[in-house]
Amino acid sequence: DAKTTQPPSMDCAEGRAANLPCNHSTISGNEYVYWYRQIHSQGPQYIIHGLKNNETNEMASLIITEDRKSSTLILPHATLRDTAVYYCIVRVNTGNQFYFGTGTSLTVIP
Amino acid sequence: DSGVTQTPKHLITATGQRVTLRCSPRSGDLSVYWYQQSLDQGLQFLIQYYNGEERAKGNILERFSAQQFPDLHSELNLSSLELGDSALYFCASSFRTSGRANEQFFGPGTRLTVL
């Protein structure tokens, strides 16, 4: 499975967009990029995933570069409740096992 | 609420003991995954079952075993417990194991403390 690299921590002002980067330079053509977040010690929460095209849902947008070697998760209007550890995961199309890295600890500041 | 349930919520036991953690997947999901989260190791994939059969193994110790029953609930058995087994254990479920719409939904976890 492709390894991901994320900054260990980031801050974001409440109401502003939070842009969380992820590098996955060894990603293969059939590997999806998934984003999850974990608030305190709760179970990880699914946010969004994509293969090649940019994706948007009610929670966030996912921007994947054309060469697929990196992606950015965008929370358009961060709130205090978005403070969490965000994990970027690259998953092979078959098997569906997730290998979590260390993630980015996002702190939303009032 | 993800729809995945795990019991018990907390478990305190002694070294050398054996415990069983239980997971009920979301209605309709066929695949169950177990993960361990400890302070020094992060979230680690342990094992996956699909429709009653083992599908993949990750960093699961030989002292640990799991199974998925015909009603699709799963149990994770941890034996000869050591202090280092203290961790949060998460179960997740998904409908498929490949393709696009196969995101995993995680339960609230079981916190195991080994004294």
JSON list of C-alpha atoms in Angstrom, two decimals:
[
{"chain": "A", "resi": 1, "resn": "ASP", "atom": "CA", "xyz": [0.00, 0.00, 0.00]},
{"chain": "A", "resi": 2, "resn": "ALA", "atom": "CA", "xyz": [1.16, 3.51, -0.77]},
{"chain": "A", "resi": 3, "resn": "LYS", "atom": "CA", "xyz": [2.47, 5.46, 2.18]},
{"chain": "A", "resi": 4, "resn": "THR", "atom": "CA", "xyz": [1.07, 8.87, 2.99]},
{"chain": "A", "resi": 5, "resn": "THR", "atom": "CA", "xyz": [2.80, 11.88, 4.51]},
{"chain": "A", "resi": 6, "resn": "GLN", "atom": "CA", "xyz": [0.90, 14.55, 6.41]},
{"chain": "A", "resi": 7, "resn": "PRO", "atom": "CA", "xyz": [1.99, 17.49, 8.55]},
{"chain": "A", "resi": 8, "resn": "PRO", "atom": "CA", "xyz": [1.68, 16.55, 12.23]},
{"chain": "A", "resi": 9, "resn": "SER", "atom": "CA", "xyz": [-0.38, 19.58, 13.20]},
{"chain": "A", "resi": 10, "resn": "MET", "atom": "CA", "xyz": [-2.18, 22.63, 11.82]},
{"chain": "A", "resi": 11, "resn": "ASP", "atom": "CA", "xyz": [-4.23, 25.51, 13.17]},
{"chain": "A", "resi": 12, "resn": "CYS", "atom": "CA", "xyz": [-7.17, 27.18, 11.48]},
{"chain": "A", "resi": 13, "resn": "ALA", "atom": "CA", "xyz": [-9.30, 30.17, 12.49]},
{"chain": "A", "resi": 14, "resn": "GLU", "atom": "CA", "xyz": [-12.97, 29.45, 13.03]},
{"chain": "A", "resi": 15, "resn": "GLY", "atom": "CA", "xyz": [-15.02, 30.27, 9.94]},
{"chain": "A", "resi": 16, "resn": "ARG", "atom": "CA", "xyz": [-12.05, 30.06, 7.61]},
{"chain": "A", "resi": 17, "resn": "ALA", "atom": "CA", "xyz": [-11.28, 27.25, 5.19]},
{"chain": "A", "resi": 18, "resn": "ALA", "atom": "CA", "xyz": [-9.01, 24.51, 6.49]},
{"chain": "A", "resi": 19, "resn": "ASN", "atom": "CA", "xyz": [-6.73, 23.03, 3.84]},
{"chain": "A", "resi": 20, "resn": "LEU", "atom": "CA", "xyz": [-5.09, 19.77, 4.89]},
{"chain": "A", "resi": 21, "resn": "PRO", "atom": "CA", "xyz": [-2.39, 18.45, 2.55]},
{"chain": "A", "resi": 22, "resn": "CYS", "atom": "CA", "xyz": [-1.34, 14.86, 1.97]},
{"chain": "A", "resi": 23, "resn": "ASN", "atom": "CA", "xyz": [1.51, 13.46, -0.09]},
{"chain": "A", "resi": 24, "resn": "HIS", "atom": "CA", "xyz": [1.16, 9.98, -1.59]},
{"chain": "A", "resi": 25, "resn": "SER", "atom": "CA", "xyz": [3.90, 9.97, -4.22]},
{"chain": "A", "resi": 26, "resn": "THR", "atom": "CA", "xyz": [3.97, 6.16, -4.59]},
{"chain": "A", "resi": 27, "resn": "ILE", "atom": "CA", "xyz": [0.26, 5.81, -5.28]},
{"chain": "A", "resi": 28, "resn": "SER", "atom": "CA", "xyz": [-0.75, 3.33, -7.98]},
{"chain": "A", "resi": 29, "resn": "GLY", "atom": "CA", "xyz": [-3.38, 3.83, -10.65]},
{"chain": "A", "resi": 30, "resn": "ASN", "atom": "CA", "xyz": [-6.06, 1.77, -8.92]},
{"chain": "A", "resi": 31, "resn": "GLU", "atom": "CA", "xyz": [-5.58, 3.13, -5.40]},
{"chain": "A", "resi": 32, "resn": "TYR", "atom": "CA", "xyz": [-8.20, 5.38, -3.87]},
{"chain": "A", "resi": 33, "resn": "VAL", "atom": "CA", "xyz": [-7.49, 8.25, -1.49]},
{"chain": "A", "resi": 34, "resn": "TYR", "atom": "CA", "xyz": [-9.67, 8.26, 1.63]},
{"chain": "A", "resi": 35, "resn": "TRP", "atom": "CA", "xyz": [-9.96, 10.84, 4.39]},
{"chain": "A", "resi": 36, "resn": "TYR", "atom": "CA", "xyz": [-11.15, 10.07, 7.89]},
{"chain": "A", "resi": 37, "resn": "ARG", "atom": "CA", "xyz": [-11.09, 12.06, 11.09]},
{"chain": "A", "resi": 38, "resn": "GLN", "atom": "CA", "xyz": [-11.01, 11.06, 14.72]},
{"chain": "A", "resi": 39, "resn": "ILE", "atom": "CA", "xyz": [-12.33, 13.31, 17.47]},
{"chain": "A", "resi": 40, "resn": "HIS", "atom": "CA", "xyz": [-10.73, 12.53, 20.85]},
{"chain": "A", "resi": 41, "resn": "SER", "atom": "CA", "xyz": [-10.90, 8.73, 21.21]},
{"chain": "A", "resi": 42, "resn": "GLN", "atom": "CA", "xyz": [-14.10, 8.25, 19.22]},
{"chain": "A", "resi": 43, "resn": "GLY", "atom": "CA", "xyz": [-14.25, 5.89, 16.27]},
{"chain": "A", "resi": 44, "resn": "PRO", "atom": "CA", "xyz": [-12.81, 7.35, 13.05]},
{"chain": "A", "resi": 45, "resn": "GLN", "atom": "CA", "xyz": [-15.41, 9.12, 10.94]},
{"chain": "A", "resi": 46, "resn": "TYR", "atom": "CA", "xyz": [-15.51, 8.84, 7.17]},
{"chain": "A", "resi": 47, "resn": "ILE", "atom": "CA", "xyz": [-15.22, 12.18, 5.37]},
{"chain": "A", "resi": 48, "resn": "ILE", "atom": "CA", "xyz": [-14.66, 11.68, 1.66]},
{"chain": "A", "resi": 49, "resn": "HIS", "atom": "CA", "xyz": [-12.75, 9.63, -0.90]},
{"chain": "A", "resi": 50, "resn": "GLY", "atom": "CA", "xyz": [-11.73, 9.80, -4.55]},
{"chain": "A", "resi": 51, "resn": "LEU", "atom": "CA", "xyz": [-9.69, 8.19, -7.29]},
{"chain": "A", "resi": 52, "resn": "LYS", "atom": "CA", "xyz": [-8.79, 10.81, -9.91]},
{"chain": "A", "resi": 53, "resn": "ASN", "atom": "CA", "xyz": [-11.39, 13.54, -10.00]},
{"chain": "A", "resi": 54, "resn": "ASN", "atom": "CA", "xyz": [-12.05, 16.16, -7.39]},
{"chain": "A", "resi": 55, "resn": "GLU", "atom": "CA", "xyz": [-14.91, 15.28, -5.08]},
{"chain": "A", "resi": 56, "resn": "THR", "atom": "CA", "xyz": [-17.27, 17.28, -2.90]},
{"chain": "A", "resi": 57, "resn": "ASN", "atom": "CA", "xyz": [-19.85, 16.29, -0.34]},
{"chain": "A", "resi": 58, "resn": "GLU", "atom": "CA", "xyz": [-21.67, 17.98, 2.50]},
{"chain": "A", "resi": 59, "resn": "MET", "atom": "CA", "xyz": [-18.63, 17.78, 4.76]},
{"chain": "A", "resi": 60, "resn": "ALA", "atom": "CA", "xyz": [-15.65, 18.62, 2.59]},
{"chain": "A", "resi": 61, "resn": "SER", "atom": "CA", "xyz": [-13.97, 18.81, -0.79]},
{"chain": "A", "resi": 62, "resn": "LEU", "atom": "CA", "xyz": [-11.12, 16.61, -1.98]},
{"chain": "A", "resi": 63, "resn": "ILE", "atom": "CA", "xyz": [-8.68, 17.99, -4.53]},
{"chain": "A", "resi": 64, "resn": "ILE", "atom": "CA", "xyz": [-6.38, 15.41, -6.14]},
{"chain": "A", "resi": 65, "resn": "THR", "atom": "CA", "xyz": [-3.49, 16.62, -8.31]},
{"chain": "A", "resi": 66, "resn": "GLU", "atom": "CA", "xyz": [-3.35, 15.51, -11.90]},
{"chain": "A", "resi": 67, "resn": "ASP", "atom": "CA", "xyz": [-0.38, 13.21, -11.26]},
{"chain": "A", "resi": 68, "resn": "ARG", "atom": "CA", "xyz": [-2.24, 11.86, -8.19]},
{"chain": "A", "resi": 69, "resn": "LYS", "atom": "CA", "xyz": [0.85, 12.21, -6.03]},
{"chain": "A", "resi": 70, "resn": "SER", "atom": "CA", "xyz": [-0.82, 14.54, -3.57]},
{"chain": "A", "resi": 71, "resn": "SER", "atom": "CA", "xyz": [-4.23, 15.66, -2.42]},
{"chain": "A", "resi": 72, "resn": "THR", "atom": "CA", "xyz": [-5.82, 18.33, -0.25]},
{"chain": "A", "resi": 73, "resn": "LEU", "atom": "CA", "xyz": [-8.83, 18.03, 1.99]},
{"chain": "A", "resi": 74, "resn": "ILE", "atom": "CA", "xyz": [-10.76, 21.28, 2.28]},
{"chain": "A", "resi": 75, "resn": "LEU", "atom": "CA", "xyz": [-13.17, 22.05, 5.10]},
{"chain": "A", "resi": 76, "resn": "PRO", "atom": "CA", "xyz": [-14.82, 25.18, 3.69]},
{"chain": "A", "resi": 77, "resn": "HIS", "atom": "CA", "xyz": [-15.90, 26.86, 6.93]},
{"chain": "A", "resi": 78, "resn": "ALA", "atom": "CA", "xyz": [-14.13, 25.30, 9.90]},
{"chain": "A", "resi": 79, "resn": "THR", "atom": "CA", "xyz": [-15.94, 25.19, 13.23]},
{"chain": "A", "resi": 80, "resn": "LEU", "atom": "CA", "xyz": [-14.67, 24.30, 16.70]},
{"chain": "A", "resi": 81, "resn": "ARG", "atom": "CA", "xyz": [-16.24, 20.87, 16.27]},
{"chain": "A", "resi": 82, "resn": "ASP", "atom": "CA", "xyz": [-13.87, 20.19, 13.38]},
{"chain": "A", "resi": 83, "resn": "THR", "atom": "CA", "xyz": [-10.94, 20.00, 15.82]},
{"chain": "A", "resi": 84, "resn": "ALA", "atom": "CA", "xyz": [-9.71, 16.43, 15.33]},
{"chain": "A", "resi": 85, "resn": "VAL", "atom": "CA", "xyz": [-6.96, 14.24, 13.90]},
{"chain": "A", "resi": 86, "resn": "TYR", "atom": "CA", "xyz": [-7.37, 13.90, 10.14]},
{"chain": "A", "resi": 87, "resn": "TYR", "atom": "CA", "xyz": [-6.06, 10.80, 8.40]},
{"chain": "A", "resi": 88, "resn": "CYS", "atom": "CA", "xyz": [-5.25, 10.50, 4.73]},
{"chain": "A", "resi": 89, "resn": "ILE", "atom": "CA", "xyz": [-5.28, 6.87, 3.60]},
{"chain": "A", "resi": 90, "resn": "VAL", "atom": "CA", "xyz": [-4.43, 5.26, 0.30]},
{"chain": "A", "resi": 91, "resn": "ARG", "atom": "CA", "xyz": [-6.34, 2.04, -0.26]},
{"chain": "A", "resi": 92, "resn": "VAL", "atom": "CA", "xyz": [-5.83, -0.65, -2.88]},
{"chain": "A", "resi": 93, "resn": "ASN", "atom": "CA", "xyz": [-9.01, -1.34, -4.85]},
{"chain": "A", "resi": 94, "resn": "THR", "atom": "CA", "xyz": [-9.22, -4.96, -3.71]},
{"chain": "A", "resi": 95, "resn": "GLY", "atom": "CA", "xyz": [-9.25, -6.04, -0.09]},
{"chain": "A", "resi": 96, "resn": "ASN", "atom": "CA", "xyz": [-10.25, -2.68, 1.35]},
{"chain": "A", "resi": 97, "resn": "GLN", "atom": "CA", "xyz": [-7.86, -2.74, 4.29]},
{"chain": "A", "resi": 98, "resn": "PHE", "atom": "CA", "xyz": [-6.91, 0.68, 5.63]},
{"chain": "A", "resi": 99, "resn": "TYR", "atom": "CA", "xyz": [-3.43, 1.47, 6.88]},
{"chain": "A", "resi": 100, "resn": "PHE", "atom": "CA", "xyz": [-3.60, 4.62, 8.96]},
{"chain": "A", "resi": 101, "resn": "GLY", "atom": "CA", "xyz": [-0.60, 6.91, 9.28]},
{"chain": "A", "resi": 102, "resn": "THR", "atom": "CA", "xyz": [-0.04, 9.44, 12.03]},
{"chain": "A", "resi": 103, "resn": "GLY", "atom": "CA", "xyz": [-2.47, 11.99, 10.63]},
{"chain": "A", "resi": 104, "resn": "THR", "atom": "CA", "xyz": [-2.72, 15.77, 11.06]},
{"chain": "A", "resi": 105, "resn": "SER", "atom": "CA", "xyz": [-4.00, 17.20, 14.31]},
{"chain": "A", "resi": 106, "resn": "LEU", "atom": "CA", "xyz": [-6.17, 20.14, 13.30]},
{"chain": "A", "resi": 107, "resn": "THR", "atom": "CA", "xyz": [-7.02, 22.73, 15.92]},
{"chain": "A", "resi": 108, "resn": "VAL", "atom": "CA", "xyz": [-9.73, 25.25, 15.07]},
{"chain": "A", "resi": 109, "resn": "ILE", "atom": "CA", "xyz": [-9.15, 28.45, 17.00]},
{"chain": "A", "resi": 110, "resn": "PRO", "atom": "CA", "xyz": [-12.02, 30.77, 18.02]},
{"chain": "B", "resi": 1, "resn": "ASP", "atom": "CA", "xyz": [-24.04, 7.24, 15.02]},
{"chain": "B", "resi": 2, "resn": "SER", "atom": "CA", "xyz": [-22.35, 4.99, 12.47]},
{"chain": "B", "resi": 3, "resn": "GLY", "atom": "CA", "xyz": [-24.69, 2.05, 13.01]},
{"chain": "B", "resi": 4, "resn": "VAL", "atom": "CA", "xyz": [-21.83, -0.18, 14.17]},
{"chain": "B", "resi": 5, "resn": "THR", "atom": "CA", "xyz": [-22.13, -1.33, 17.78]},
{"chain": "B", "resi": 6, "resn": "GLN", "atom": "CA", "xyz": [-19.40, -2.65, 20.04]},
{"chain": "B", "resi": 7, "resn": "THR", "atom": "CA", "xyz": [-19.60, -4.20, 23.49]},
{"chain": "B", "resi": 8, "resn": "PRO", "atom": "CA", "xyz": [-18.42, -3.78, 26.11]},
{"chain": "B", "resi": 9, "resn": "LYS", "atom": "CA", "xyz": [-17.49, -0.12, 26.14]},
{"chain": "B", "resi": 10, "resn": "HIS", "atom": "CA", "xyz": [-14.83, -0.61, 28.80]},
{"chain": "B", "resi": 11, "resn": "LEU", "atom": "CA", "xyz": [-13.05, -3.72, 29.99]},
{"chain": "B", "resi": 12, "resn": "ILE", "atom": "CA", "xyz": [-10.57, -4.02, 32.84]},
{"chain": "B", "resi": 13, "resn": "THR", "atom": "CA", "xyz": [-8.76, -7.29, 33.37]},
{"chain": "B", "resi": 14, "resn": "ALA", "atom": "CA", "xyz": [-5.52, -8.78, 34.61]},
{"chain": "B", "resi": 15, "resn": "THR", "atom": "CA", "xyz": [-2.45, -10.06, 32.81]},
{"chain": "B", "resi": 16, "resn": "GLY", "atom": "CA", "xyz": [-2.76, -13.62, 31.59]},
{"chain": "B", "resi": 17, "resn": "GLN", "atom": "CA", "xyz": [-6.52, -13.44, 31.21]},
{"chain": "B", "resi": 18, "resn": "ARG", "atom": "CA", "xyz": [-8.69, -13.88, 28.12]},
{"chain": "B", "resi": 19, "resn": "VAL", "atom": "CA", "xyz": [-11.39, -11.51, 26.89]},
{"chain": "B", "resi": 20, "resn": "THR", "atom": "CA", "xyz": [-13.88, -11.37, 24.05]},
{"chain": "B", "resi": 21, "resn": "LEU", "atom": "CA", "xyz": [-14.89, -8.19, 22.28]},
{"chain": "B", "resi": 22, "resn": "ARG", "atom": "CA", "xyz": [-18.07, -8.12, 20.25]},
{"chain": "B", "resi": 23, "resn": "CYS", "atom": "CA", "xyz": [-19.04, -6.14, 17.16]},
{"chain": "B", "resi": 24, "resn": "SER", "atom": "CA", "xyz": [-22.32, -5.86, 15.27]},
{"chain": "B", "resi": 25, "resn": "PRO", "atom": "CA", "xyz": [-21.90, -4.36, 11.81]},
{"chain": "B", "resi": 26, "resn": "ARG", "atom": "CA", "xyz": [-24.28, -1.93, 10.14]},
{"chain": "B", "resi": 27, "resn": "SER", "atom": "CA", "xyz": [-27.38, -3.57, 8.74]},
{"chain": "B", "resi": 28, "resn": "GLY", "atom": "CA", "xyz": [-26.55, -5.04, 5.34]},
{"chain": "B", "resi": 29, "resn": "ASP", "atom": "CA", "xyz": [-22.77, -4.78, 5.68]},
{"chain": "B", "resi": 30, "resn": "LEU", "atom": "CA", "xyz": [-20.97, -8.02, 4.92]},
{"chain": "B", "resi": 31, "resn": "SER", "atom": "CA", "xyz": [-17.42, -7.13, 5.87]},
{"chain": "B", "resi": 32, "resn": "VAL", "atom": "CA", "xyz": [-16.03, -6.53, 9.35]},
{"chain": "B", "resi": 33, "resn": "TYR", "atom": "CA", "xyz": [-12.61, -5.13, 10.22]},
{"chain": "B", "resi": 34, "resn": "TRP", "atom": "CA", "xyz": [-10.80, -4.96, 13.56]},
{"chain": "B", "resi": 35, "resn": "TYR", "atom": "CA", "xyz": [-8.29, -2.27, 14.49]},
{"chain": "B", "resi": 36, "resn": "GLN", "atom": "CA", "xyz": [-6.16, -1.65, 17.55]},
{"chain": "B", "resi": 37, "resn": "GLN", "atom": "CA", "xyz": [-5.21, 1.85, 18.68]},
{"chain": "B", "resi": 38, "resn": "SER", "atom": "CA", "xyz": [-2.55, 2.23, 21.33]},
{"chain": "B", "resi": 39, "resn": "LEU", "atom": "CA", "xyz": [-0.74, 5.38, 22.35]},
{"chain": "B", "resi": 40, "resn": "ASP", "atom": "CA", "xyz": [2.57, 4.40, 20.79]},
{"chain": "B", "resi": 41, "resn": "GLN", "atom": "CA", "xyz": [1.35, 2.54, 17.70]},
{"chain": "B", "resi": 42, "resn": "GLY", "atom": "CA", "xyz": [-1.56, 4.55, 16.36]},
{"chain": "B", "resi": 43, "resn": "LEU", "atom": "CA", "xyz": [-4.40, 2.82, 14.50]},
{"chain": "B", "resi": 44, "resn": "GLN", "atom": "CA", "xyz": [-3.33, -0.63, 13.34]},
{"chain": "B", "resi": 45, "resn": "PHE", "atom": "CA", "xyz": [-5.34, -2.95, 11.11]},
{"chain": "B", "resi": 46, "resn": "LEU", "atom": "CA", "xyz": [-5.68, -6.40, 12.70]},
{"chain": "B", "resi": 47, "resn": "ILE", "atom": "CA", "xyz": [-7.96, -8.61, 10.63]},
{"chain": "B", "resi": 48, "resn": "GLN", "atom": "CA", "xyz": [-10.86, -8.56, 8.17]},
{"chain": "B", "resi": 49, "resn": "TYR", "atom": "CA", "xyz": [-13.79, -10.90, 7.62]},
{"chain": "B", "resi": 50, "resn": "TYR", "atom": "CA", "xyz": [-16.16, -10.97, 4.70]},
{"chain": "B", "resi": 51, "resn": "ASN", "atom": "CA", "xyz": [-19.44, -12.90, 4.91]},
{"chain": "B", "resi": 52, "resn": "GLY", "atom": "CA", "xyz": [-18.06, -15.26, 7.51]},
{"chain": "B", "resi": 53, "resn": "GLU", "atom": "CA", "xyz": [-14.65, -15.90, 5.99]},
{"chain": "B", "resi": 54, "resn": "GLU", "atom": "CA", "xyz": [-11.30, -14.42, 6.85]},
{"chain": "B", "resi": 55, "resn": "ARG", "atom": "CA", "xyz": [-10.24, -12.06, 4.08]},
{"chain": "B", "resi": 56, "resn": "ALA", "atom": "CA", "xyz": [-7.05, -10.38, 5.25]},
{"chain": "B", "resi": 57, "resn": "LYS", "atom": "CA", "xyz": [-4.67, -10.25, 8.19]},
{"chain": "B", "resi": 58, "resn": "GLY", "atom": "CA", "xyz": [-2.69, -7.30, 9.37]},
{"chain": "B", "resi": 59, "resn": "ASN", "atom": "CA", "xyz": [-0.58, -6.90, 12.51]},
{"chain": "B", "resi": 60, "resn": "ILE", "atom": "CA", "xyz": [-2.52, -9.42, 14.56]},
{"chain": "B", "resi": 61, "resn": "LEU", "atom": "CA", "xyz": [-0.69, -11.36, 17.25]},
{"chain": "B", "resi": 62, "resn": "GLU", "atom": "CA", "xyz": [-1.00, -15.13, 17.45]},
{"chain": "B", "resi": 63, "resn": "ARG", "atom": "CA", "xyz": [-2.60, -14.70, 20.89]},
{"chain": "B", "resi": 64, "resn": "PHE", "atom": "CA", "xyz": [-5.48, -12.89, 19.18]},
{"chain": "B", "resi": 65, "resn": "SER", "atom": "CA", "xyz": [-8.15, -14.49, 17.03]},
{"chain": "B", "resi": 66, "resn": "ALA", "atom": "CA", "xyz": [-11.44, -13.47, 15.52]},
{"chain": "B", "resi": 67, "resn": "GLN", "atom": "CA", "xyz": [-14.46, -14.91, 13.80]},
{"chain": "B", "resi": 68, "resn": "GLN", "atom": "CA", "xyz": [-17.57, -13.74, 12.01]},
{"chain": "B", "resi": 69, "resn": "PHE", "atom": "CA", "xyz": [-20.80, -15.58, 12.67]},
{"chain": "B", "resi": 70, "resn": "PRO", "atom": "CA", "xyz": [-23.68, -16.39, 10.28]},
{"chain": "B", "resi": 71, "resn": "ASP", "atom": "CA", "xyz": [-25.62, -13.36, 11.54]},
{"chain": "B", "resi": 72, "resn": "LEU", "atom": "CA", "xyz": [-22.50, -11.33, 10.54]},
{"chain": "B", "resi": 73, "resn": "HIS", "atom": "CA", "xyz": [-21.57, -10.16, 14.01]},
{"chain": "B", "resi": 74, "resn": "SER", "atom": "CA", "xyz": [-17.93, -10.63, 14.88]},
{"chain": "B", "resi": 75, "resn": "GLU", "atom": "CA", "xyz": [-15.91, -11.40, 17.98]},
{"chain": "B", "resi": 76, "resn": "LEU", "atom": "CA", "xyz": [-12.28, -10.63, 18.69]},
{"chain": "B", "resi": 77, "resn": "ASN", "atom": "CA", "xyz": [-10.68, -12.95, 21.24]},
{"chain": "B", "resi": 78, "resn": "LEU", "atom": "CA", "xyz": [-7.59, -11.77, 23.10]},
{"chain": "B", "resi": 79, "resn": "SER", "atom": "CA", "xyz": [-5.78, -14.32, 25.26]},
{"chain": "B", "resi": 80, "resn": "SER", "atom": "CA", "xyz": [-2.75, -14.44, 27.57]},
{"chain": "B", "resi": 81, "resn": "LEU", "atom": "CA", "xyz": [-3.15, -10.72, 27.93]},
{"chain": "B", "resi": 82, "resn": "GLU", "atom": "CA", "xyz": [-0.12, -8.52, 28.54]},
{"chain": "B", "resi": 83, "resn": "LEU", "atom": "CA", "xyz": [0.13, -4.95, 29.77]},
{"chain": "B", "resi": 84, "resn": "GLY", "atom": "CA", "xyz": [0.95, -3.84, 26.24]},
{"chain": "B", "resi": 85, "resn": "ASP", "atom": "CA", "xyz": [-2.41, -5.06, 24.99]},
{"chain": "B", "resi": 86, "resn": "SER", "atom": "CA", "xyz": [-4.09, -2.15, 26.74]},
{"chain": "B", "resi": 87, "resn": "ALA", "atom": "CA", "xyz": [-5.61, -0.14, 23.91]},
{"chain": "B", "resi": 88, "resn": "LEU", "atom": "CA", "xyz": [-8.75, 0.97, 22.14]},
{"chain": "B", "resi": 89, "resn": "TYR", "atom": "CA", "xyz": [-10.13, -1.72, 19.87]},
{"chain": "B", "resi": 90, "resn": "PHE", "atom": "CA", "xyz": [-12.31, -0.57, 17.00]},
{"chain": "B", "resi": 91, "resn": "CYS", "atom": "CA", "xyz": [-14.54, -2.53, 14.74]},
{"chain": "B", "resi": 92, "resn": "ALA", "atom": "CA", "xyz": [-15.58, -1.23, 11.33]},
{"chain": "B", "resi": 93, "resn": "SER", "atom": "CA", "xyz": [-17.91, -2.55, 8.66]},
{"chain": "B", "resi": 94, "resn": "SER", "atom": "CA", "xyz": [-18.47, -2.03, 4.96]},
{"chain": "B", "resi": 95, "resn": "PHE", "atom": "CA", "xyz": [-20.86, -3.42, 2.38]},
{"chain": "B", "resi": 96, "resn": "ARG", "atom": "CA", "xyz": [-18.26, -4.28, -0.20]},
{"chain": "B", "resi": 97, "resn": "THR", "atom": "CA", "xyz": [-14.52, -4.92, -0.18]},
{"chain": "B", "resi": 98, "resn": "SER", "atom": "CA", "xyz": [-13.70, -3.32, -3.50]},
{"chain": "B", "resi": 99, "resn": "GLY", "atom": "CA", "xyz": [-14.95, -0.72, -5.88]},
{"chain": "B", "resi": 100, "resn": "ARG", "atom": "CA", "xyz": [-16.08, 2.77, -5.11]},
{"chain": "B", "resi": 101, "resn": "ALA", "atom": "CA", "xyz": [-18.82, 2.67, -2.49]},
{"chain": "B", "resi": 102, "resn": "ASN", "atom": "CA", "xyz": [-17.00, 0.69, 0.19]},
{"chain": "B", "resi": 103, "resn": "GLU", "atom": "CA", "xyz": [-16.16, 3.19, 2.86]},
{"chain": "B", "resi": 104, "resn": "GLN", "atom": "CA", "xyz": [-15.72, 1.69, 6.31]},
{"chain": "B", "resi": 105, "resn": "PHE", "atom": "CA", "xyz": [-17.92, 2.80, 9.19]},
{"chain": "B", "resi": 106, "resn": "PHE", "atom": "CA", "xyz": [-16.36, 2.58, 12.62]},
{"chain": "B", "resi": 107, "resn": "GLY", "atom": "CA", "xyz": [-17.92, 1.69, 15.93]},
{"chain": "B", "resi": 108, "resn": "PRO", "atom": "CA", "xyz": [-17.34, 3.59, 19.18]},
{"chain": "B", "resi": 109, "resn": "GLY", "atom": "CA", "xyz": [-14.63, 1.19, 20.31]},
{"chain": "B", "resi": 110, "resn": "THR", "atom": "CA", "xyz": [-13.87, -0.94, 23.36]},
{"chain": "B", "resi": 111, "resn": "ARG", "atom": "CA", "xyz": [-11.28, 0.40, 25.78]},
{"chain": "B", "resi": 112, "resn": "LEU", "atom": "CA", "xyz": [-9.28, -2.50, 27.20]},
{"chain": "B", "resi": 113, "resn": "THR", "atom": "CA", "xyz": [-7.15, -1.97, 30.28]},
{"chain": "B", "resi": 114, "resn": "VAL", "atom": "CA", "xyz": [-4.84, -4.78, 31.37]},
{"chain": "B", "resi": 115, "resn": "LEU", "atom": "CA", "xyz": [-3.54, -4.44, 34.94]}
]
